[in-house]
């Protein structure tokens, strides 16, 4: 809490020094201020906390303009009365004056609320206004206001309660509401002198009473007068002032303004020496160049959360849009432009990061994106019609290598994959349990890659000599050998450890590695959980999984192991491996006949030149995935990770190699996630989990974030019929006619997908010379 007394003996602190002290405290993170003022101005003005925390001011003896230009998140409580201009240009703050407010209280207020627990002075509430993009300003006065109140009021809500004001002929003072064109003034008690040419007085309707009744408690609590509520809520004593509509206002005789300006006024206008005045009269609602804002159709400018989170950048919202349009085959083929493994990875083993941040979760649950991949397992793309004549070698037939080969073959290059194992597929084939990744699905998808024209040579181990030969024989080389060396820590007895990767590979080959009844698994990642499940499948009676940190495996993988009877322990620090099991750093023995380590792997890159940029056993590529002229890398050779990471990197490496082969440079596209504020989830009906359809029928739940779903809502909602839908083979486009558009923003506000934006009109006005 920041407290300050602005009087020190007979010395008074200046306004500038006080405001600088407040700003300094605010910069240090202070949020609550108690100020014993001595008439200083502008206390609680346009301030905001560096972390966005709410601010509170308690002030005594404030000078003019307390709460001037006050921002949202700021509350100001004035103990006693205040001087002139309380809440001048209030932009969203909550200002409470427990005594009287001076002249021009709430003058030009545009947002927020101002409560006065006494009387308010002359011209209070004048020029109040309301920007429809924000909540309307509110101005409540317990007693009465002075003359000329609410003159030229353009918007907002004012409430004058008329308490303790029977001695006045008018609780609104003299000549109230002159020039009023917007807003509402509620008042209780007598009033006279209200401008009849601008306004009319009406009795309250049900909505008025609901508003006043709903806000009265907040007002009276704020000023500390809850005991008079019953006295102020006799609604028959209340009335309201509203502005006359255009048709209700008295009309003047028509004047030819253009003739006046060009003939009667200064010829050429008073600014004729600096500008060319066309004497056009610009109305309050303008089209074309005079609009303040213009709509922009930004289809697919931003990535949907699913696309942004997917490291393979699969635009799932586009797949759902195609399904919605009945283009089923096209939807299933779309994913093949990003990955050749929609069934093996997306539909089987991927953690489906796409679903973690799905906008649909704000309504009920994520769209069923992951399972959608399984429908593309048997889809096909046509082979490249034009061949480039370029030959590319891919060393490593795992997820990254086969993805790179797939993409390069689609681009017309001749691609050969060199794989050391007897079968292609990398860890998908060799390590991941068949129960998680069906072998038939993987075989179909590898066959699809070969059908695209990729030659896969298995059983080819690449050493330095072989690498030199490949490099000399091919126009480009992509290295994706994967991480197949199990990390082992040299604890005493580490020679007893069974390597987790070797263990899983043996199981996938159909072998039955010998294990004891009690198995310890060091490492609680997803691979560790696969090892634990494999141990149970081989007859283990008890599996204990340990880790030095919180287990990194997915929740469902941990739950599966625990359901089998497995125990998950952390943090556990290994000191020694013995014939009896693990001895921990704190001297405890965890019994086990077999200890399997699964704490990660590193790639074997010994076949590469030693002058490459190595870091902790991996390679560090340039931004275009290259490590040398015509040599590119992807997957675990850069950093061991998930299969979807390898797929994304394989695609990027292929695009980089393609650019190299075409004598051009490559820069990866940077994704920008669409802001959730752009979407309108209110248009989507909530459903229960039991009502969620199958993935290929879930297109109506998909919000299609950032990508037009062709719903016609903007077209049908535009009040000026300014929007046109243009059909096209690649999908419909929408355009706004500047000669009809008034920049109202309804299209952007109603678009469920966040495709329309309202930008400041930057078109130059040819006026000045």
XYZ file of C-alpha atoms in Angstrom:
769
model
C 0.000 0.000 0.000
C 1.286 3.463 -0.958
C 0.389 6.240 1.502
C 1.289 9.871 1.089
C 0.413 13.113 2.882
C 0.914 16.080 0.581
C 1.307 18.566 3.441
C 4.601 18.552 5.340
C 4.449 21.216 7.987
C 3.542 24.327 6.053
C 4.886 23.009 2.744
C 2.454 21.679 0.112
C 3.542 19.135 -2.503
C 2.952 20.262 -6.081
C 0.636 18.354 -8.404
C 3.562 17.356 -10.603
C 5.583 15.947 -7.692
C 2.565 14.017 -6.423
C 1.824 12.471 -9.812
C 5.490 11.565 -10.282
C 5.491 9.840 -6.865
C 2.378 7.867 -7.820
C 3.914 6.833 -11.147
C 7.132 5.710 -9.435
C 5.190 3.578 -6.947
C 3.123 2.142 -9.786
C 6.275 1.173 -11.680
C 7.368 -0.770 -8.587
C 4.136 -2.783 -8.742
C 2.044 -0.862 -6.201
C -1.723 -1.253 -6.642
C -3.374 0.614 -3.737
C -2.871 4.331 -3.016
C -4.056 6.366 0.018
C -3.578 10.055 -0.683
C -4.137 12.924 1.762
C -4.286 15.613 -0.912
C -4.320 19.389 -0.670
C -6.119 20.328 -3.871
C -3.712 18.649 -6.316
C -5.168 18.002 -9.772
C -5.562 14.898 -11.960
C -5.234 12.256 -9.230
C -5.968 8.746 -10.551
C -5.707 9.725 -14.193
C -4.791 7.468 -17.133
C -2.779 4.848 -15.220
C -2.281 1.119 -15.664
C -0.333 -1.510 -13.743
C 2.646 -3.122 -15.580
C 1.072 -6.560 -14.967
C -2.513 -5.467 -15.623
C -3.568 -5.633 -11.963
C -6.479 -3.448 -10.792
C -5.629 -0.132 -9.119
C -7.380 1.514 -6.176
C -7.129 5.134 -4.960
C -8.568 6.491 -1.702
C -8.304 10.298 -1.793
C -9.138 13.190 0.524
C -9.223 16.879 -0.466
C -8.668 16.242 -4.172
C -8.413 19.142 -6.608
C -9.830 19.439 -10.097
C -10.129 16.560 -12.532
C -9.893 13.686 -10.068
C -10.182 10.546 -12.244
C -9.588 12.492 -15.441
C -9.268 10.041 -18.358
C -9.488 7.172 -15.837
C -8.859 3.747 -17.421
C -10.590 0.370 -16.913
C -9.311 -1.461 -13.850
C -8.950 1.713 -11.765
C -11.234 2.500 -8.810
C -11.125 5.930 -7.130
C -12.900 6.643 -3.831
C -13.065 10.305 -2.815
C -13.745 10.671 0.905
C -15.882 13.803 1.138
C -16.523 16.218 -1.705
C -14.533 16.914 -4.871
C -13.744 19.915 -7.013
C -14.680 20.464 -10.673
C -14.311 18.017 -13.554
C -14.632 14.754 -11.604
C -14.249 11.923 -14.146
C -13.609 14.282 -17.038
C -13.217 12.066 -20.124
C -13.619 8.954 -17.967
C -12.482 6.063 -20.185
C -13.567 3.124 -18.036
C -12.717 3.754 -14.392
C -15.016 3.426 -11.378
C -15.124 6.753 -9.517
C -16.971 7.197 -6.213
C -17.395 10.620 -4.598
C -18.989 10.203 -1.173
C -19.789 13.913 -0.913
C -20.657 16.518 -3.545
C -19.207 16.633 -7.048
C -18.178 20.015 -8.430
C -19.092 21.632 -11.728
C -18.831 19.534 -14.906
C -18.747 16.197 -13.084
C -18.706 13.386 -15.704
C -18.036 15.944 -18.437
C -17.254 14.081 -21.699
C -17.389 10.705 -19.905
C -17.111 7.901 -22.470
C -17.039 4.722 -20.357
C -16.940 3.455 -16.792
C -19.081 4.652 -13.881
C -19.174 7.776 -11.700
C -21.111 7.747 -8.411
C -21.758 10.975 -6.452
C -23.133 10.672 -2.919
C -24.306 14.316 -2.774
C -25.027 17.005 -5.346
C -23.263 17.663 -8.663
C -22.572 21.110 -10.070
C -23.288 23.030 -13.240
C -22.958 21.286 -16.602
C -22.547 17.876 -14.989
C -22.905 15.075 -17.514
C -22.449 17.450 -20.427
C -21.077 15.916 -23.619
C -21.331 12.362 -22.283
C -20.968 9.939 -25.168
C -21.029 6.245 -25.992
C -18.756 4.375 -28.382
C -20.794 1.255 -29.340
C -17.606 -0.825 -29.223
C -17.549 -0.359 -25.435
C -19.975 -0.379 -22.515
C -21.954 2.850 -22.084
C -20.773 5.299 -19.374
C -22.916 5.572 -16.215
C -23.326 8.660 -13.995
C -25.350 8.426 -10.768
C -26.108 11.374 -8.429
C -27.847 10.881 -5.083
C -29.326 14.392 -4.815
C -29.567 16.922 -7.660
C -27.467 18.631 -10.348
C -26.846 22.250 -11.315
C -27.961 24.143 -14.403
C -27.106 23.186 -17.984
C -26.708 19.548 -16.940
C -26.444 16.944 -19.724
C -26.199 19.547 -22.484
C -25.113 18.055 -25.810
C -25.288 14.592 -24.277
C -24.568 12.020 -26.987
C -24.826 8.726 -25.137
C -24.598 6.924 -21.832
C -26.889 6.696 -18.816
C -27.392 9.346 -16.141
C -29.420 8.840 -12.959
C -30.421 11.744 -10.659
C -32.087 10.311 -7.546
C -33.480 13.624 -6.201
C -32.887 12.663 -2.579
C -33.087 15.581 -0.116
C -33.985 17.936 -2.992
C -37.597 18.939 -2.318
C -36.489 22.560 -1.863
C -35.448 22.811 -5.513
C -37.861 23.601 -8.331
C -35.921 21.188 -10.548
C -33.601 18.342 -9.578
C -32.045 18.795 -13.054
C -31.373 22.500 -12.614
C -32.209 25.018 -15.328
C -32.015 24.354 -19.095
C -31.102 20.693 -18.729
C -30.501 18.443 -21.751
C -30.013 21.277 -24.254
C -28.691 19.819 -27.513
C -29.138 16.262 -26.258
C -28.905 13.734 -29.122
C -28.303 10.415 -27.345
C -28.385 8.550 -24.049
C -30.968 8.483 -21.235
C -31.387 10.667 -18.147
C -33.428 9.084 -15.345
C -34.632 11.445 -12.600
C -36.793 11.331 -9.512
C -38.752 14.366 -8.364
C -39.616 17.680 -9.989
C -37.912 18.972 -13.098
C -38.521 21.996 -15.294
C -36.760 23.949 -17.987
C -35.825 20.805 -19.904
C -35.189 21.523 -23.591
C -38.402 20.613 -25.398
C -36.928 21.117 -28.859
C -34.349 18.408 -28.237
C -35.958 15.958 -25.815
C -39.110 14.382 -24.457
C -40.047 13.116 -20.987
C -41.433 9.585 -20.652
C -42.573 7.285 -17.872
C -40.484 4.231 -17.062
C -41.045 0.887 -18.731
C -40.162 -2.567 -17.391
C -36.618 -2.469 -18.826
C -35.974 0.914 -17.197
C -37.131 -0.335 -13.802
C -35.081 -3.506 -14.181
C -31.949 -1.454 -14.894
C -32.458 0.997 -12.024
C -33.403 -1.697 -9.548
C -30.457 -3.846 -10.572
C -27.888 -1.049 -10.181
C -29.333 0.699 -7.113
C -27.668 -1.592 -4.570
C -24.237 -1.112 -6.116
C -24.660 2.675 -6.083
C -25.949 2.951 -2.524
C -23.353 0.520 -1.197
C -20.589 2.489 -2.879
C -21.654 5.796 -1.277
C -22.621 4.169 2.047
C -26.367 4.932 1.984
C -28.039 1.503 1.792
C -30.641 2.551 4.375
C -32.540 4.793 1.906
C -33.115 2.169 -0.784
C -36.848 1.799 -0.143
C -37.281 5.563 -0.346
C -35.603 5.709 -3.772
C -37.351 2.738 -5.364
C -40.900 4.016 -5.596
C -40.817 3.849 -9.369
C -43.937 5.953 -9.887
C -41.844 8.933 -8.729
C -39.340 8.436 -11.551
C -39.285 9.643 -15.171
C -36.757 9.666 -17.973
C -35.519 12.143 -20.565
C -34.644 10.835 -24.030
C -33.665 12.735 -27.181
C -36.155 13.307 -29.955
C -35.649 11.255 -33.066
C -34.792 12.993 -36.300
C -38.389 12.777 -37.483
C -39.646 14.264 -34.212
C -37.379 17.292 -34.286
C -38.579 20.597 -35.753
C -37.191 21.181 -39.260
C -35.638 24.308 -40.687
C -36.144 25.508 -44.215
C -33.814 23.822 -46.698
C -30.665 25.758 -47.445
C -28.495 25.158 -50.476
C -25.300 24.722 -48.521
C -23.129 24.362 -51.612
C -24.436 27.665 -53.009
C -23.811 29.342 -49.668
C -20.268 28.055 -49.399
C -19.273 28.886 -52.976
C -21.162 32.138 -53.403
C -21.956 33.754 -50.080
C -18.999 32.545 -48.082
C -15.338 33.094 -48.987
C -14.845 32.087 -52.660
C -12.660 28.995 -52.846
C -13.144 28.506 -49.069
C -11.132 30.096 -46.304
C -8.487 27.414 -46.784
C -8.319 27.768 -50.554
C -4.623 28.594 -50.490
C -3.679 25.160 -49.081
C -6.377 22.786 -50.263
C -8.812 22.057 -53.049
C -12.218 21.938 -51.386
C -14.776 19.946 -53.360
C -17.500 21.380 -51.087
C -18.853 17.879 -50.522
C -20.812 17.452 -47.310
C -19.717 14.314 -45.520
C -22.542 12.742 -43.544
C -22.262 11.042 -40.187
C -22.398 7.694 -42.002
C -19.951 7.606 -44.884
C -18.838 5.150 -47.535
C -15.686 4.890 -49.602
C -12.680 6.952 -48.657
C -14.433 8.745 -45.788
C -15.102 5.606 -43.718
C -13.207 5.456 -40.447
C -12.783 1.665 -40.711
C -12.795 -0.773 -43.579
C -13.509 -4.532 -43.523
C -10.772 -6.898 -44.694
C -11.453 -10.551 -45.560
C -8.382 -12.294 -44.114
C -9.128 -15.882 -45.014
C -6.366 -18.269 -43.837
C -4.098 -15.380 -42.799
C -3.852 -16.848 -39.295
C -3.383 -20.457 -38.244
C -6.129 -22.178 -36.323
C -4.961 -23.480 -32.907
C -4.995 -27.039 -34.289
C -2.785 -26.105 -37.229
C -0.533 -23.916 -35.047
C 0.039 -26.631 -32.423
C 0.640 -29.380 -34.976
C 4.371 -29.470 -35.723
C 3.500 -30.933 -39.130
C 1.266 -27.850 -39.715
C -1.729 -29.898 -40.860
C -4.672 -27.491 -41.426
C -7.388 -29.666 -39.923
C -9.942 -26.866 -40.117
C -9.646 -27.053 -43.912
C -10.253 -30.812 -43.814
C -13.468 -30.276 -41.858
C -14.558 -27.540 -44.274
C -14.128 -29.937 -47.208
C -16.117 -32.614 -45.399
C -18.854 -30.063 -44.703
C -19.006 -29.300 -48.422
C -19.294 -32.997 -49.261
C -15.773 -33.115 -50.771
C -14.887 -36.257 -48.863
C -12.072 -37.636 -51.036
C -10.499 -34.191 -51.258
C -10.623 -33.875 -47.474
C -8.908 -37.227 -46.976
C -6.235 -36.368 -49.569
C -5.477 -32.945 -48.094
C -3.541 -34.369 -45.145
C -1.227 -36.223 -47.550
C 0.193 -32.890 -48.631
C 1.675 -32.617 -45.118
C 2.313 -36.198 -43.997
C 2.363 -39.654 -45.581
C 1.416 -41.193 -42.194
C -2.106 -40.007 -41.330
C -3.128 -43.464 -40.160
C 0.108 -44.614 -38.532
C 0.838 -41.397 -36.656
C -2.142 -38.994 -36.614
C -4.717 -41.719 -36.095
C -2.679 -44.079 -33.897
C 0.272 -42.831 -31.831
C 0.309 -39.039 -32.105
C -0.439 -37.166 -28.833
C -2.707 -34.973 -30.976
C -1.420 -31.597 -29.884
C -3.945 -30.241 -32.380
C -6.726 -30.978 -29.899
C -5.052 -29.449 -26.831
C -5.929 -25.857 -27.685
C -8.970 -26.423 -29.905
C -11.303 -23.408 -29.713
C -14.222 -25.814 -29.501
C -13.097 -26.610 -25.924
C -14.566 -23.232 -24.916
C -17.972 -24.679 -25.894
C -17.725 -28.363 -24.900
C -14.863 -30.647 -26.029
C -12.332 -30.563 -28.857
C -13.241 -31.474 -32.394
C -12.240 -35.099 -33.061
C -9.152 -34.293 -35.107
C -6.818 -37.147 -34.180
C -9.063 -39.980 -35.308
C -9.704 -38.144 -38.578
C -6.271 -39.291 -39.790
C -7.337 -42.932 -39.908
C -9.773 -42.142 -42.736
C -6.834 -41.101 -44.934
C -4.864 -44.321 -44.451
C -5.886 -45.623 -47.887
C -6.174 -42.293 -49.738
C -3.835 -41.657 -52.683
C -2.278 -38.716 -54.482
C -1.339 -38.771 -58.158
C 2.334 -39.085 -59.081
C 4.140 -36.006 -60.339
C 3.443 -35.483 -64.037
C 6.660 -33.569 -64.683
C 10.039 -34.965 -63.639
C 12.891 -32.630 -62.710
C 15.712 -35.018 -63.519
C 17.217 -34.366 -60.098
C 18.208 -37.256 -57.835
C 17.973 -37.061 -54.054
C 19.249 -39.541 -51.478
C 17.604 -39.903 -48.083
C 19.683 -41.672 -45.420
C 17.297 -43.147 -42.869
C 13.870 -44.667 -43.492
C 12.007 -43.475 -40.420
C 9.239 -40.902 -40.077
C 11.412 -37.916 -41.049
C 13.191 -39.653 -43.921
C 10.115 -41.180 -45.499
C 8.233 -37.880 -45.154
C 11.057 -36.050 -46.929
C 11.141 -38.726 -49.636
C 7.353 -38.511 -50.080
C 7.409 -34.745 -50.496
C 10.373 -34.740 -52.886
C 8.817 -37.468 -55.061
C 5.606 -35.428 -55.252
C 7.705 -32.516 -56.502
C 9.046 -34.621 -59.394
C 12.468 -35.653 -58.079
C 13.925 -39.174 -58.187
C 14.325 -40.266 -54.569
C 16.199 -43.181 -53.044
C 15.945 -44.036 -49.344
C 18.798 -45.939 -47.674
C 17.661 -47.828 -44.560
C 19.999 -49.902 -42.351
C 17.248 -52.147 -40.968
C 15.598 -55.003 -42.832
C 12.355 -53.009 -42.959
C 11.617 -49.327 -43.506
C 9.660 -47.345 -40.946
C 12.251 -46.519 -38.306
C 10.873 -46.506 -34.765
C 7.340 -46.871 -36.117
C 8.349 -50.317 -37.380
C 11.024 -51.277 -34.888
C 9.997 -49.845 -31.506
C 6.352 -48.802 -31.119
C 4.247 -51.756 -29.927
C 1.960 -53.320 -32.508
C -0.954 -52.759 -30.152
C -0.491 -49.012 -30.528
C 0.490 -48.894 -34.205
C -1.041 -51.699 -36.336
C 1.572 -53.119 -38.690
C -0.946 -53.379 -41.530
C -1.594 -49.624 -41.406
C 2.123 -48.809 -41.513
C 2.725 -51.289 -44.345
C -0.047 -49.674 -46.431
C 1.369 -46.214 -45.930
C 4.941 -47.218 -46.767
C 3.600 -48.945 -49.895
C 1.893 -45.649 -50.812
C 5.265 -43.886 -50.571
C 6.820 -46.462 -52.908
C 3.873 -46.094 -55.271
C 4.724 -42.380 -55.477
C 8.039 -43.455 -57.031
C 10.337 -43.596 -53.998
C 12.953 -46.371 -54.122
C 13.587 -47.833 -50.648
C 16.799 -49.833 -50.192
C 16.812 -51.715 -46.886
C 19.736 -53.420 -45.173
C 22.124 -50.662 -46.259
C 24.302 -49.394 -43.413
C 25.932 -46.089 -44.303
C 29.511 -45.522 -43.146
C 31.894 -42.715 -44.095
C 32.864 -44.398 -47.362
C 29.260 -45.057 -48.328
C 28.259 -41.506 -47.423
C 30.995 -40.076 -49.665
C 29.773 -42.275 -52.501
C 26.145 -41.194 -52.010
C 27.090 -37.519 -51.818
C 29.014 -37.787 -55.084
C 26.199 -39.644 -56.868
C 23.165 -37.518 -55.907
C 22.216 -33.891 -56.435
C 21.158 -33.527 -52.779
C 21.268 -35.628 -49.624
C 18.928 -35.570 -46.625
C 20.186 -37.196 -43.413
C 17.449 -38.565 -41.150
C 19.068 -41.546 -39.453
C 17.099 -41.214 -36.209
C 18.214 -41.762 -32.624
C 18.923 -45.441 -32.011
C 21.663 -45.370 -29.355
C 20.164 -45.761 -25.892
C 21.534 -43.332 -23.315
C 23.183 -45.117 -20.416
C 24.492 -43.480 -17.241
C 27.698 -45.007 -15.882
C 26.419 -45.909 -12.409
C 28.221 -48.745 -10.632
C 26.720 -51.895 -12.117
C 25.452 -50.170 -15.281
C 26.645 -53.187 -17.284
C 23.629 -55.026 -15.844
C 21.214 -52.646 -17.565
C 19.044 -53.747 -20.488
C 18.706 -51.041 -23.118
C 15.072 -50.096 -23.573
C 15.317 -49.529 -27.319
C 16.917 -52.910 -27.912
C 14.249 -54.505 -25.723
C 11.385 -52.977 -27.725
C 13.009 -53.782 -31.067
C 13.352 -57.431 -30.057
C 9.662 -57.619 -29.132
C 8.634 -56.064 -32.451
C 10.782 -58.630 -34.284
C 8.684 -61.321 -32.644
C 11.357 -62.362 -30.142
C 10.809 -62.947 -26.426
C 13.720 -61.369 -24.498
C 14.340 -63.068 -21.183
C 13.295 -61.045 -18.121
C 12.741 -61.689 -14.440
C 9.506 -61.642 -12.494
C 10.226 -58.208 -11.078
C 11.221 -55.551 -13.600
C 12.455 -52.020 -12.957
C 12.156 -49.434 -15.746
C 14.334 -46.332 -15.410
C 12.566 -43.512 -17.244
C 8.872 -42.641 -17.213
C 8.469 -41.180 -20.678
C 6.253 -42.746 -23.327
C 9.042 -45.139 -24.328
C 9.385 -46.207 -20.707
C 5.679 -46.968 -20.608
C 6.043 -49.026 -23.809
C 8.839 -50.977 -22.094
C 6.640 -51.569 -19.046
C 3.754 -52.841 -21.173
C 6.188 -55.051 -23.100
C 7.524 -56.491 -19.852
C 4.028 -57.425 -18.720
C 3.360 -59.040 -22.107
C 6.434 -61.243 -21.533
C 5.181 -62.456 -18.164
C 6.543 -59.975 -15.639
C 4.606 -60.075 -12.361
C 5.578 -56.605 -11.122
C 6.945 -53.580 -13.013
C 8.229 -50.538 -11.142
C 8.876 -47.400 -13.209
C 11.122 -44.716 -11.687
C 12.184 -41.239 -12.751
C 14.067 -38.273 -11.315
C 11.238 -35.902 -12.252
C 7.510 -35.860 -12.889
C 6.765 -38.565 -15.496
C 6.735 -37.121 -19.009
C 4.516 -39.837 -20.493
C 0.988 -39.013 -21.553
C -1.641 -39.460 -18.873
C -3.357 -42.309 -20.699
C -0.029 -44.177 -21.081
C 0.666 -43.868 -17.350
C -2.888 -44.989 -16.568
C -2.486 -48.031 -18.830
C 0.632 -49.185 -17.001
C -0.964 -48.606 -13.608
C -4.042 -50.556 -14.717
C -1.735 -53.503 -15.464
C -0.389 -53.286 -11.900
C 2.662 -51.121 -12.566
C 4.005 -48.718 -9.957
C 5.187 -45.207 -10.860
C 7.744 -43.690 -8.449
C 9.329 -40.214 -8.571
C 11.586 -38.525 -7.755
C 13.978 -41.455 -7.459
C 17.727 -40.987 -7.946
C 19.730 -44.101 -8.818
C 23.045 -44.682 -7.026
C 23.890 -48.250 -8.056
C 22.547 -51.178 -10.097
C 22.937 -54.547 -8.358
C 21.799 -58.108 -8.819
C 18.996 -57.379 -6.331
C 17.778 -54.246 -8.135
C 18.346 -50.503 -7.727
C 19.985 -48.793 -4.767
C 18.823 -45.189 -4.569
C 20.813 -42.157 -3.476
C 19.120 -42.268 -0.062
C 20.149 -45.915 0.443
C 16.850 -47.652 -0.288
C 16.681 -50.867 -2.304
C 14.071 -51.220 -5.036
C 14.011 -54.939 -5.758
C 14.109 -56.163 -9.326
C 15.430 -59.113 -11.319
C 15.748 -57.073 -14.544
C 16.537 -53.338 -14.880
C 15.716 -51.695 -18.212
C 16.848 -48.144 -18.942
C 14.751 -45.898 -21.187
C 15.842 -42.289 -20.650
C 16.283 -41.279 -24.264
C 18.442 -41.951 -27.275
C 21.039 -40.243 -29.448
C 21.683 -40.634 -33.191
C 24.728 -42.411 -34.637
C 26.265 -39.788 -36.931
C 29.781 -41.196 -37.097
C 29.520 -41.523 -40.886
C 29.406 -37.734 -41.314
C 32.425 -35.437 -41.688
C 33.806 -34.349 -38.311
C 33.713 -30.654 -39.276
C 29.903 -30.571 -39.202
C 28.286 -28.512 -36.425
C 27.681 -31.099 -33.698
C 26.052 -30.314 -30.357
C 25.515 -33.034 -27.712
C 25.600 -35.743 -30.334
C 23.147 -34.023 -32.711
C 23.601 -31.692 -35.659
C 22.832 -27.970 -35.663
C 21.523 -26.947 -39.089
C 21.179 -23.549 -40.697
C 17.659 -22.036 -40.793
C 17.102 -23.810 -44.138
C 17.856 -27.230 -42.548
C 21.207 -27.478 -44.331
C 24.546 -28.532 -42.810
C 26.543 -28.162 -45.989
C 26.142 -27.594 -49.701
C 23.304 -29.851 -50.814
C 23.157 -31.695 -47.460
C 20.055 -31.328 -45.297
C 18.927 -32.914 -42.039
C 15.691 -33.588 -40.190
C 14.200 -35.491 -37.279
C 16.249 -36.968 -34.423
C 19.517 -35.897 -36.060
C 18.599 -32.366 -34.939
C 16.830 -33.169 -31.672
C 15.112 -36.389 -30.603
C 11.381 -35.812 -30.343
C 7.925 -37.028 -31.259
C 7.019 -38.636 -34.553
C 4.927 -35.615 -35.554
C 7.993 -33.407 -34.944
C 10.019 -35.643 -37.262
C 7.298 -35.494 -39.917
C 7.173 -31.703 -39.780
C 10.959 -31.417 -39.970
C 11.105 -33.956 -42.813
C 8.670 -31.882 -44.844
C 10.612 -28.682 -44.188
C 13.916 -30.345 -45.148
C 12.334 -31.599 -48.374
C 11.089 -28.111 -49.269
C 14.533 -26.685 -48.484
C 16.215 -29.322 -50.680
C 13.726 -28.607 -53.464
C 14.598 -24.891 -53.291
C 18.298 -25.768 -53.436
C 17.759 -27.973 -56.483
C 15.947 -25.080 -58.139
C 18.758 -22.622 -57.328
C 16.624 -20.612 -54.923
C 16.647 -19.993 -51.196
C 14.200 -21.357 -48.653
C 12.624 -19.742 -45.614
C 10.200 -21.697 -43.484
C 6.742 -20.142 -43.186
C 6.181 -18.653 -39.728
C 2.779 -19.480 -38.302
C 0.730 -16.928 -36.362
C -2.035 -18.343 -34.179
C -5.373 -16.605 -34.473
C -6.529 -14.761 -31.373
C -9.467 -16.462 -29.621
C -11.122 -13.035 -29.365
C -11.742 -13.093 -33.126
C -14.021 -16.146 -32.973
C -17.706 -16.064 -32.067
C -18.323 -19.338 -30.261
C -21.821 -18.237 -29.199
C -23.169 -19.432 -32.557
C -22.310 -23.052 -31.762
C -24.634 -25.327 -29.805
C -23.130 -27.168 -26.851
C -23.283 -30.936 -27.007
C -22.540 -33.652 -24.482
C -19.707 -36.116 -25.018
C -22.209 -38.839 -25.835
C -23.529 -36.691 -28.674
C -20.120 -36.111 -30.311
C -20.157 -37.675 -33.790
C -17.433 -39.755 -35.371
C -14.420 -37.809 -36.573
C -15.471 -37.787 -40.244
C -18.868 -36.374 -39.255
C -17.607 -33.808 -36.729
C -17.362 -30.960 -39.240
C -20.300 -28.971 -37.862
C -18.653 -28.722 -34.437
C -15.388 -27.453 -35.964
C -15.337 -23.651 -35.685
C -12.966 -23.366 -38.661
C -10.799 -20.831 -36.850
C -9.278 -18.335 -39.259
C -10.603 -20.122 -42.357
C -13.894 -19.216 -44.026
C -16.505 -21.948 -43.648
C -18.700 -20.304 -46.316
C -21.607 -19.941 -43.898
C -22.976 -16.772 -45.622
C -23.539 -15.063 -42.240
C -21.640 -11.907 -43.221
C -23.412 -11.842 -46.575
C -26.868 -12.018 -44.998
C -26.093 -9.674 -42.102
C -24.578 -6.709 -43.943
C -27.149 -3.880 -43.617
C -25.926 -2.181 -46.786
C -25.708 -5.332 -48.966
C -22.067 -4.414 -49.511
C -20.688 -7.985 -49.370
C -20.500 -10.212 -52.425
C -19.791 -13.942 -52.521
C -17.617 -15.017 -55.445
C -17.691 -18.790 -56.141
C -14.400 -20.405 -57.115
C -12.890 -23.809 -57.718
C -10.673 -23.464 -54.641
C -13.596 -22.204 -52.539
C -15.735 -19.098 -52.366
C -14.277 -15.652 -51.719
C -16.031 -12.690 -50.149
C -15.558 -9.044 -51.072
C -16.882 -5.796 -49.634
C -17.872 -2.968 -51.994
C -16.309 0.277 -50.669
C -19.014 2.319 -52.387
C -21.678 0.591 -50.273
C -19.789 -0.316 -47.091
C -20.192 2.101 -44.161
C -17.546 0.447 -41.973
C -20.060 -0.637 -39.327
C -18.140 -3.840 -38.471
C -21.140 -6.177 -38.380
C -19.355 -8.596 -40.726
C -16.383 -8.880 -38.358
C -18.599 -9.110 -35.300
C -20.811 -11.883 -36.641
C -18.166 -14.030 -38.382
C -17.848 -17.237 -36.318
C -14.413 -18.011 -37.763
C -12.665 -14.667 -37.233
C -12.004 -14.173 -40.943
C -13.165 -10.543 -41.186
C -11.110 -7.734 -39.624
C -11.895 -4.056 -39.273
C -8.836 -1.932 -40.114
C -8.358 1.796 -39.878
C -9.050 3.324 -43.271
C -5.640 4.212 -44.631
C -6.785 5.383 -48.058
C -5.433 8.920 -48.605
C -7.922 11.733 -49.057
C -6.848 13.962 -51.941
C -7.612 17.286 -50.327
C -4.460 19.155 -49.423
C -2.137 20.397 -52.119
